[in-house]
Amino acid sequence: MIGQTTSASAVAVAGINLTGSSTRGLRWLAVLGALSLALGAVMDPQRGWASVLFCGVSLLGLGLAGLYFIAIHDAADAGWATAFRRIPEAMMGLIPVGSLFILLAITLGGRHLYSWLPDGFGGEGFKGLWLQSGFFYLRSVIYLAVFGFFGWAVRRSSHRRTESPSGVGSKPGRGLAAAFLLLGSVTLTLASVDWLQSLEPHWFSTMWGVYEFANLFAAGLAALLLLAAWLDHHGYSVVNREHLFDLGKLLFAMSTFWMYIWFSQAMLIWYSNLAEEAIYFTDRLSLGWGPMMVVSVLLNWVVPFFVLMSRRAKRSQMILVRVSMVVLVGHALDLFVEILPPVVGGKPSFGLAEVGAGLLVVALLFLVSLRQLRQAALVPLGDPYLEESLHYHS
Amino acid sequence: MSRHFRASFSCEEDLLGAVKKFRASGFEIDDAYTPYAVHGLDEAAGVRRTRLGWVAAVLGLGGAASMMAFQDWVSAVDWPLNVGGKPLSSIPAFVPVTFEVGVLAAGLGSVLAFFVVSRLYPGKRAFPLLDGVTDDRFAVVLSAADQSFDESRAEEISRTYGADSWCLVDPPKASPRRPLAAMRWLR
């Protein structure tokens, strides 16, 4: 915990310097997760590819959460988060990693995942034109290129403007951030429809894009809090209690936003009671996934909502870390509930592949982000908003 | 306001320093007046944290619960109506209004509770403590109701921190206009 703002500038100059021992555990975790995932995939290819898709969507989502965090603050000219903006920037490094997993899942694993992929969806309608393998791959590459470009460009402009040799850099550029918020959100909607909703090609929900956004942003805030706590634990404190307080408020708000979107989607489907919409829930409930859905609501909303309601909890790093872990597990579970039933079918079960995928995502989240953090000064000393952020009072 | 001591400053740092010093010296700080929110003043003046959050929580949960019960009573008990073949007690259909009323009750209730607690009501006359306190002056008010109030020490601290005026105010026992009976009850 800083509070003593001077320690922030002391570590700022050199960037973080971690010895191998502090990340060795993480590397072992990654190896363990990858082995477990591979073993699970050999035993049951369906499960294996579903888990590879899970890794891709989770990692890309966490990366995009970092990008959204920075873009929202830059577009709004907000300065409170400047002291720790290197953390979400580092999370953007997950975008290419997640993209690799997604490309792997849709090319090599495509026929295991998407029932319509080999011959196209067919039929006269728009869906028949949209869901064709060639077009699908072209779109996927475009989505990943859009995400990759903005991740690269936003990070580069941020580093350039804060590391000018004259000392004081320039304010964040709004144009790039605003462009991402517009273009990226359209891309995110289409991408989530293509990669996740088309697992069940007959089903559709017009709230899918915003639902996936709610998922990734809440999980991303939890990951951001965990990374900040990890750095703090290793002696690199960039968040003070006021920053924690506002991150806690954001996590509280986004958990509630997720619940709001989850319920809105479920209620519209329940109300209109159309076969092609209700199938999402009837399939899962008849296969016995109902309890998993209830647990994901408990972890993703009930726990953060009631725990983070008090001011004291939002200002306590220990409580925030625990709630963040719960929320991350909740969103992983939620993603499995989206992916597994249409691909694997059957009663809910979690095996080597799923556990391995979860471990791999956590390990890569830390390893990739810490690697990115090492490439620049931990605190953007040249940022004109740094002073405001250090004296921030919420 | 009973007998009090007030000191006014022309910048926030002086006020903040004086408030800390007053508190450390054992004075009871009645209130501080600033034209804008000054960071750290709440802690320095030892202002108790608001309990409005509790009011909002209780009213929000209570409003939500009563709206859920009301809808269920209307739809299933008082005037059963088959809507689209759904069960009469269809909880999902009641959730949006429950949520809205919960927010409404919490929001309106907090505002009303705030007005009651701070004794603001329509037609209340303004009593400016000091000219400029809503513009560019910073003032602190110490309670001097206790006869053991050490005026010379308070003056000394005011002077040290660059106050540009200070005085001990001993208001006459005026009879203020009687507020409405309802407002007296709410107090």
XYZ file of C-alpha atoms in Angstrom:
581
model
C 0.000 0.000 0.000
C 1.481 3.343 -0.808
C -0.104 6.335 0.690
C 3.534 7.381 0.964
C 3.543 8.570 -2.610
C 7.298 8.893 -2.706
C 7.791 5.147 -2.826
C 5.840 5.158 -6.079
C 8.313 7.443 -7.761
C 11.241 5.526 -6.303
C 10.320 2.317 -8.095
C 9.056 4.197 -11.109
C 12.327 5.013 -12.702
C 13.748 1.582 -13.191
C 10.682 -0.482 -13.879
C 10.126 -3.704 -12.004
C 12.904 -6.130 -11.479
C 11.703 -9.532 -10.436
C 13.994 -12.379 -9.742
C 13.249 -15.739 -11.287
C 12.114 -17.225 -7.999
C 9.101 -14.943 -7.694
C 7.689 -16.119 -11.001
C 8.902 -19.713 -10.862
C 5.685 -20.859 -9.221
C 3.704 -19.207 -11.981
C 5.759 -20.937 -14.668
C 5.175 -24.290 -13.009
C 1.478 -23.498 -12.835
C 1.448 -22.742 -16.562
C 3.252 -26.004 -17.364
C 0.914 -27.962 -15.106
C -2.142 -26.343 -16.672
C -0.905 -26.943 -20.225
C -0.088 -30.622 -19.472
C -3.442 -31.174 -17.837
C -5.215 -29.500 -20.761
C -3.248 -31.588 -23.280
C -3.933 -34.807 -21.410
C -7.634 -33.969 -21.219
C -7.648 -33.195 -24.942
C -6.068 -36.549 -25.802
C -8.680 -38.366 -23.723
C -11.592 -36.401 -25.152
C -10.927 -34.064 -28.103
C -14.311 -32.312 -27.756
C -13.531 -31.268 -24.197
C -9.978 -30.364 -25.131
C -10.981 -27.988 -27.929
C -13.745 -26.510 -25.811
C -11.085 -25.717 -23.215
C -8.755 -24.216 -25.808
C -11.607 -21.935 -26.881
C -12.178 -21.135 -23.200
C -8.513 -20.115 -22.821
C -8.689 -17.991 -25.955
C -11.867 -16.154 -24.985
C -10.710 -15.639 -21.376
C -7.252 -14.340 -22.259
C -8.491 -12.149 -25.094
C -11.243 -10.890 -22.788
C -8.789 -9.973 -20.018
C -6.580 -8.223 -22.562
C -9.545 -6.315 -23.963
C -10.633 -5.395 -20.436
C -7.258 -3.670 -19.984
C -7.716 -1.918 -23.321
C -11.256 -0.829 -22.445
C -10.094 0.437 -19.058
C -7.418 2.636 -20.649
C -9.639 3.710 -23.550
C -12.492 4.778 -21.276
C -10.157 6.820 -19.094
C -8.337 8.391 -22.041
C -11.540 9.233 -23.868
C -12.951 10.852 -20.730
C -9.654 12.639 -19.909
C -9.712 10.963 -16.490
C -6.591 11.202 -14.374
C -7.334 9.250 -11.198
C -6.019 5.940 -12.549
C -2.767 7.264 -13.999
C -0.584 5.993 -11.139
C -1.409 2.383 -11.979
C -2.260 2.660 -15.673
C 0.739 0.476 -16.521
C -1.171 -2.514 -15.108
C -4.121 -2.421 -17.530
C -1.634 -1.536 -20.250
C 0.321 -4.656 -19.398
C -2.873 -6.702 -19.533
C -3.218 -5.668 -23.172
C -0.281 -7.981 -23.801
C -2.776 -10.821 -23.386
C -4.566 -9.867 -26.607
C -2.087 -11.597 -28.959
C -1.817 -14.598 -26.613
C -5.592 -15.016 -26.504
C -5.735 -14.543 -30.276
C -3.356 -17.479 -30.743
C -5.579 -19.739 -28.653
C -8.676 -18.626 -30.547
C -7.034 -19.203 -33.931
C -5.954 -22.644 -32.744
C -9.467 -23.472 -31.535
C -11.325 -22.322 -34.640
C -8.916 -23.786 -37.217
C -7.692 -27.105 -35.817
C -10.586 -27.572 -33.429
C -13.272 -25.915 -35.524
C -15.044 -29.058 -36.640
C -15.194 -30.323 -33.042
C -16.744 -27.084 -31.831
C -19.008 -25.686 -34.533
C -21.519 -28.182 -35.893
C -22.232 -25.943 -38.903
C -18.598 -25.335 -39.843
C -17.892 -28.213 -42.273
C -20.780 -27.526 -44.688
C -22.022 -24.102 -43.681
C -25.323 -23.410 -41.936
C -27.222 -23.605 -45.218
C -30.673 -22.308 -46.001
C -31.888 -19.215 -47.792
C -31.709 -16.726 -44.970
C -29.060 -14.350 -43.748
C -27.709 -16.939 -41.342
C -26.888 -19.246 -44.254
C -24.826 -16.487 -45.849
C -23.148 -15.454 -42.588
C -22.224 -18.876 -41.218
C -19.884 -20.233 -43.899
C -16.424 -21.487 -43.098
C -14.428 -19.176 -45.415
C -16.287 -16.048 -44.394
C -16.078 -17.107 -40.730
C -12.279 -17.411 -40.861
C -11.963 -14.103 -42.719
C -14.101 -12.366 -40.091
C -12.190 -13.954 -37.238
C -8.908 -12.687 -38.639
C -10.378 -9.192 -39.070
C -11.653 -9.135 -35.468
C -8.287 -10.221 -34.108
C -6.529 -7.685 -36.322
C -8.754 -4.875 -35.008
C -8.152 -5.864 -31.378
C -4.457 -6.403 -31.975
C -4.042 -3.061 -33.737
C -5.754 -1.044 -31.032
C -3.926 -2.911 -28.280
C -0.620 -2.122 -29.939
C -1.443 1.468 -30.882
C -2.952 2.558 -27.563
C -0.032 1.113 -25.635
C 2.542 2.627 -27.963
C 1.033 6.105 -27.827
C 0.808 5.886 -24.039
C 4.456 4.904 -23.703
C 5.603 7.529 -26.193
C 3.837 10.425 -24.573
C 4.930 9.527 -21.028
C 8.541 8.752 -21.745
C 9.551 11.883 -23.549
C 13.131 12.916 -22.774
C 12.036 16.425 -21.754
C 10.348 15.018 -18.665
C 6.763 16.142 -18.993
C 4.794 14.317 -21.638
C 1.519 15.172 -23.260
C -2.050 14.391 -22.320
C -3.581 11.166 -23.604
C -4.929 11.297 -27.111
C -8.682 11.012 -27.171
C -9.034 10.103 -30.841
C -7.518 6.644 -30.667
C -9.417 5.761 -27.502
C -12.719 6.970 -28.924
C -12.105 5.087 -32.160
C -11.507 1.893 -30.221
C -14.596 2.372 -28.082
C -16.712 2.669 -31.235
C -15.059 0.185 -33.557
C -13.963 -2.235 -30.847
C -17.436 -2.546 -29.401
C -18.973 -3.417 -32.775
C -16.149 -5.881 -33.326
C -16.599 -7.383 -29.876
C -20.308 -7.920 -30.491
C -19.725 -9.642 -33.840
C -16.808 -11.673 -32.481
C -18.758 -12.956 -29.491
C -21.630 -13.933 -31.774
C -19.270 -15.771 -34.115
C -17.077 -17.533 -31.586
C -19.541 -18.284 -28.792
C -23.145 -17.838 -29.874
C -22.665 -19.882 -33.054
C -21.746 -22.891 -30.895
C -25.541 -23.189 -30.910
C -26.277 -21.936 -34.430
C -30.069 -22.103 -34.135
C -30.128 -20.011 -31.003
C -29.763 -16.256 -30.899
C -29.842 -13.462 -28.383
C -29.579 -9.788 -29.253
C -28.005 -9.104 -25.857
C -25.064 -11.433 -26.397
C -22.489 -8.744 -27.218
C -23.184 -6.586 -24.179
C -23.364 -9.718 -22.035
C -19.867 -10.733 -23.112
C -18.671 -7.193 -22.472
C -20.085 -7.323 -18.942
C -18.311 -10.642 -18.454
C -14.930 -9.486 -19.663
C -14.957 -6.108 -17.917
C -15.934 -7.471 -14.502
C -13.347 -10.267 -14.817
C -10.777 -7.735 -16.055
C -11.280 -5.487 -13.015
C -10.823 -8.497 -10.749
C -7.620 -9.411 -12.603
C -6.399 -5.813 -12.346
C -6.934 -5.859 -8.573
C -5.098 -9.179 -8.257
C -2.146 -7.919 -10.315
C -1.966 -4.745 -8.231
C -2.040 -6.806 -5.032
C 0.656 -9.148 -6.386
C 2.901 -6.172 -7.191
C 2.193 -4.687 -3.776
C 3.126 -7.979 -2.144
C 6.446 -7.938 -4.003
C 7.235 -4.388 -2.962
C 5.987 -2.453 -5.981
C 3.060 -0.443 -4.702
C 1.273 1.604 -7.291
C -2.252 1.676 -5.891
C -3.109 3.549 -2.724
C -6.222 3.181 -0.625
C -8.146 5.769 -2.619
C -7.425 3.913 -5.874
C -8.468 0.633 -4.248
C -11.672 2.266 -3.058
C -12.618 3.310 -6.584
C -11.559 0.006 -8.125
C -13.759 -1.667 -5.529
C -16.653 0.586 -6.512
C -16.075 -0.305 -10.159
C -16.000 -4.025 -9.368
C -19.196 -3.642 -7.354
C -20.832 -1.725 -10.189
C -19.717 -4.087 -12.949
C -20.845 -7.149 -10.991
C -24.258 -5.567 -10.723
C -24.160 -4.592 -14.388
C -23.373 -8.213 -15.254
C -26.340 -9.383 -13.177
C -28.547 -6.779 -14.821
C -27.590 -7.947 -18.312
C -27.784 -11.632 -17.329
C -31.258 -11.173 -15.949
C -32.444 -8.976 -18.827
C -31.420 -11.632 -21.320
C -32.962 -14.443 -19.280
C -36.187 -12.551 -18.626
C -36.747 -11.571 -22.260
C -36.256 -15.191 -23.295
C -38.551 -16.417 -20.499
C -41.216 -13.831 -21.342
C -41.482 -14.361 -25.071
C -41.048 -18.115 -24.669
C -40.002 -18.736 -28.277
C -38.542 -22.149 -29.002
C -35.446 -20.878 -30.831
C -34.589 -18.533 -27.945
C -35.613 -20.647 -24.978
C -33.480 -23.564 -26.181
C -30.418 -21.990 -24.515
C -31.985 -22.435 -21.092
C -34.103 -25.533 -21.679
C -31.073 -27.459 -22.975
C -28.916 -26.501 -20.033
C -31.623 -27.045 -17.441
C -32.595 -30.453 -18.823
C -28.937 -31.534 -18.866
C -28.567 -30.524 -15.242
C -26.583 -27.291 -15.673
C -29.127 -25.340 -13.614
C -27.111 -25.500 -10.368
C -24.006 -24.274 -12.234
C -25.958 -21.235 -13.419
C -27.127 -20.556 -9.868
C -23.560 -20.879 -8.564
C -22.266 -18.503 -11.223
C -24.898 -15.919 -10.206
C -23.873 -16.368 -6.562
C -20.170 -15.924 -7.306
C -20.512 -13.159 -9.867
C -23.125 -11.009 -8.220
C -24.389 -12.032 -4.770
C -20.916 -12.266 -3.201
C -19.443 -9.039 -4.637
C -22.712 -7.132 -4.130
C -23.182 -7.890 -0.462
C -19.508 -8.020 0.506
C -18.500 -4.827 -1.317
C -21.524 -2.830 -0.179
C -19.693 -1.395 2.799
C -17.075 1.297 2.437
C -14.643 -0.541 4.673
C -14.616 -3.613 2.429
C -13.926 -1.535 -0.673
C -10.945 0.070 1.042
C -9.417 -3.188 2.217
C -6.924 -4.816 -0.114
C -7.386 -8.192 1.572
C -11.152 -8.230 1.072
C -10.853 -6.943 -2.494
C -8.358 -9.689 -3.363
C -10.700 -12.372 -2.032
C -13.728 -10.967 -3.817
C -11.663 -10.690 -7.020
C -10.743 -14.368 -6.791
C -14.403 -15.284 -6.318
C -15.402 -13.137 -9.295
C -12.695 -14.635 -11.538
C -13.801 -18.169 -10.648
C -17.406 -17.110 -11.238
C -16.684 -15.782 -14.705
C -14.670 -18.866 -15.613
C -17.624 -20.995 -14.534
C -20.002 -18.789 -16.504
C -17.888 -19.187 -19.644
C -17.812 -22.958 -19.193
C -21.609 -22.935 -18.878
C -21.716 -21.091 -22.207
C -19.250 -23.351 -24.045
C -19.492 -26.875 -22.632
C -23.176 -27.861 -22.962
C -23.439 -27.418 -26.755
C -19.983 -28.886 -27.431
C -19.723 -31.705 -24.920
C -23.332 -32.190 -23.890
C -24.276 -34.416 -21.031
C -24.323 -33.748 -17.332
C -22.063 -31.027 -15.950
C -18.628 -32.391 -15.193
C -15.240 -30.814 -14.912
C -12.204 -32.831 -15.851
C -8.503 -32.454 -16.519
C -9.033 -30.239 -19.553
C -11.203 -27.667 -17.780
C -9.077 -27.473 -14.630
C -5.941 -27.266 -16.775
C -7.447 -24.461 -18.859
C -8.332 -22.505 -15.720
C -4.806 -22.844 -14.294
C -3.253 -21.939 -17.635
C -5.315 -18.763 -17.920
C -4.374 -17.608 -14.413
C -0.688 -18.397 -14.957
C -0.589 -16.657 -18.334
C -2.467 -13.650 -16.974
C 0.331 -13.108 -14.466
C 3.299 -14.191 -16.587
C 2.382 -12.139 -19.655
C 1.332 -9.062 -17.675
C 4.475 -9.108 -15.527
C 6.618 -9.517 -18.626
C 4.937 -6.476 -20.165
C 5.342 -4.514 -16.939
C 9.070 -5.091 -17.072
C 9.346 -3.327 -20.422
C 8.527 0.145 -19.172
C 8.789 2.260 -16.056
C 6.151 1.062 -13.616
C 4.824 4.553 -12.990
C 4.385 6.882 -15.993
C 6.479 9.729 -14.624
C 5.993 11.888 -17.704
C 2.218 11.715 -17.570
C 0.787 15.153 -16.781
C -2.011 13.488 -14.807
C 0.314 11.586 -12.475
C 0.276 14.256 -9.800
C -3.513 14.333 -9.814
C -3.633 10.577 -9.524
C -1.205 10.444 -6.594
C -3.258 12.995 -4.670
C -6.523 11.453 -5.674
C -9.167 11.495 -2.998
C -12.330 9.537 -3.540
C -25.969 28.402 17.498
C -24.769 28.850 21.040
C -21.560 30.597 22.114
C -18.827 29.864 19.608
C -15.440 30.988 18.376
C -14.809 31.427 14.700
C -11.686 32.094 12.675
C -11.475 32.737 8.981
C -8.636 32.105 6.552
C -7.900 33.015 2.988
C -6.488 29.702 1.802
C -7.274 26.044 2.360
C -3.830 24.996 3.614
C -4.048 27.481 6.500
C -7.513 26.252 7.400
C -6.435 22.620 7.257
C -3.402 23.272 9.444
C -5.423 25.283 11.957
C -8.163 22.664 12.137
C -5.596 19.959 12.868
C -3.959 22.113 15.521
C -7.271 23.058 17.157
C -8.252 19.436 17.349
C -4.883 18.365 18.719
C -5.157 21.083 21.367
C -8.438 19.680 22.599
C -10.893 22.160 21.116
C -14.247 20.893 20.011
C -14.719 21.669 16.319
C -18.287 22.550 15.530
C -17.946 22.839 11.776
C -15.779 24.143 8.975
C -17.027 26.229 6.064
C -15.318 26.227 2.680
C -16.425 27.379 -0.754
C -15.527 23.971 -2.214
C -14.735 20.477 -0.930
C -11.296 20.428 0.696
C -9.527 17.069 0.623
C -8.737 15.692 4.031
C -10.835 18.224 5.934
C -13.327 15.587 7.089
C -10.615 13.536 8.760
C -8.842 16.596 10.136
C -12.031 17.955 11.703
C -13.010 14.534 13.006
C -16.363 14.575 11.231
C -18.298 11.413 11.970
C -18.992 9.321 8.853
C -22.506 9.705 7.551
C -25.072 7.038 8.300
C -27.019 7.840 5.149
C -25.773 4.576 3.635
C -27.774 2.646 6.224
C -30.878 4.688 5.457
C -30.419 3.940 1.746
C -29.818 0.229 2.370
C -32.837 -0.229 4.607
C -35.159 1.805 2.377
C -33.840 0.119 -0.782
C -34.274 -3.406 0.520
C -37.589 -2.521 2.175
C -38.920 -0.826 -0.953
C -37.884 -3.762 -3.120
C -39.389 -6.337 -0.771
C -42.694 -4.519 -0.416
C -42.990 -3.981 -4.174
C -42.347 -7.675 -4.813
C -45.007 -8.595 -2.241
C -47.458 -6.053 -3.662
C -47.108 -7.323 -7.238
C -47.532 -10.895 -6.125
C -50.640 -9.985 -4.124
C -52.120 -8.057 -7.069
C -51.369 -10.713 -9.699
C -52.010 -13.886 -7.770
C -54.368 -13.040 -4.925
C -56.454 -9.944 -5.442
C -57.096 -10.127 -9.194
C -55.710 -13.339 -10.689
C -55.125 -12.811 -14.388
C -53.699 -15.327 -16.831
C -50.976 -13.622 -18.868
C -49.645 -15.707 -21.729
C -50.210 -18.940 -19.852
C -47.568 -18.051 -17.284
C -48.042 -18.997 -13.640
C -49.865 -16.370 -11.588
C -46.900 -15.832 -9.294
C -44.300 -15.224 -11.994
C -41.369 -13.849 -10.054
C -39.190 -12.984 -13.122
C -41.907 -10.645 -14.416
C -41.938 -8.782 -11.087
C -38.179 -8.249 -10.900
C -37.850 -5.094 -13.061
C -40.450 -3.114 -11.093
C -39.037 -4.477 -7.824
C -35.602 -3.238 -8.847
C -36.892 0.170 -9.937
C -38.872 0.735 -6.776
C -35.927 -0.380 -4.665
C -33.732 2.229 -6.377
C -36.457 4.878 -6.148
C -37.076 4.284 -2.453
C -33.344 4.297 -1.677
C -32.732 7.432 -3.758
C -35.675 9.548 -2.634
C -35.343 8.303 0.927
C -31.658 9.291 1.091
C -32.420 12.791 -0.173
C -35.279 13.244 2.301
C -33.216 11.819 5.155
C -30.412 14.211 4.218
C -32.767 17.196 4.346
C -34.187 16.098 7.682
C -30.814 15.441 9.267
C -29.334 18.725 8.047
C -32.540 20.573 8.943
C -33.164 21.969 5.533
C -36.717 22.629 4.509
C -38.501 24.840 1.989
C -38.537 28.450 3.038
C -35.714 28.107 5.549
C -33.853 31.377 5.905
C -30.148 31.407 5.180
C -27.845 32.531 7.974
C -24.480 33.178 6.357
C -21.803 32.667 8.942
C -19.490 35.149 7.317
C -19.438 37.148 4.119
C -17.510 35.327 1.413
C -17.661 31.883 2.947
C -19.374 30.650 -0.180
C -16.908 32.520 -2.373
C -13.283 32.735 -1.263
C -13.163 32.518 2.548
C -12.461 29.484 4.703
C -13.804 29.415 8.222
C -13.705 27.131 11.206
C -16.146 27.291 14.089
C -15.238 26.039 17.541
C -17.826 25.321 20.142
C -17.354 27.671 23.095
C -20.475 26.748 24.995
C -18.317 25.335 27.767
C -17.217 28.168 30.115
C -13.731 26.636 30.342
C -13.142 27.570 26.675
C -9.604 28.915 26.407
C -10.051 31.994 24.252
C -6.458 33.172 24.356
C -5.172 29.802 23.219
C -7.676 29.748 20.332
C -6.585 33.223 19.306
C -2.955 32.218 19.456
C -3.502 29.261 17.168
C -5.552 31.383 14.772
C -2.762 33.908 14.591
C -0.093 31.227 14.065
C -1.946 29.830 11.084
C -2.502 33.184 9.449
C -6.178 33.707 10.142
C -7.302 37.115 8.946
C -10.060 37.465 11.503
C -11.336 35.699 14.573
C -13.924 36.427 17.200
C -15.845 34.912 20.026
C -19.551 35.161 19.305
C -21.991 35.138 22.168
C -25.390 35.302 20.527
C -28.254 36.798 22.537
C -30.970 34.428 23.550
C -33.047 35.241 20.511
C -36.275 33.481 19.846
C -36.033 32.198 16.296
C -39.129 31.896 14.187
C -40.994 28.792 15.181
C -40.713 26.165 12.461
C -43.756 24.244 11.347
C -44.958 21.598 13.744
C -44.218 18.877 11.205
C -40.619 19.999 10.874
C -40.239 20.014 14.658
C -41.429 16.440 14.733
C -38.997 15.410 11.990
C -36.102 16.901 13.894
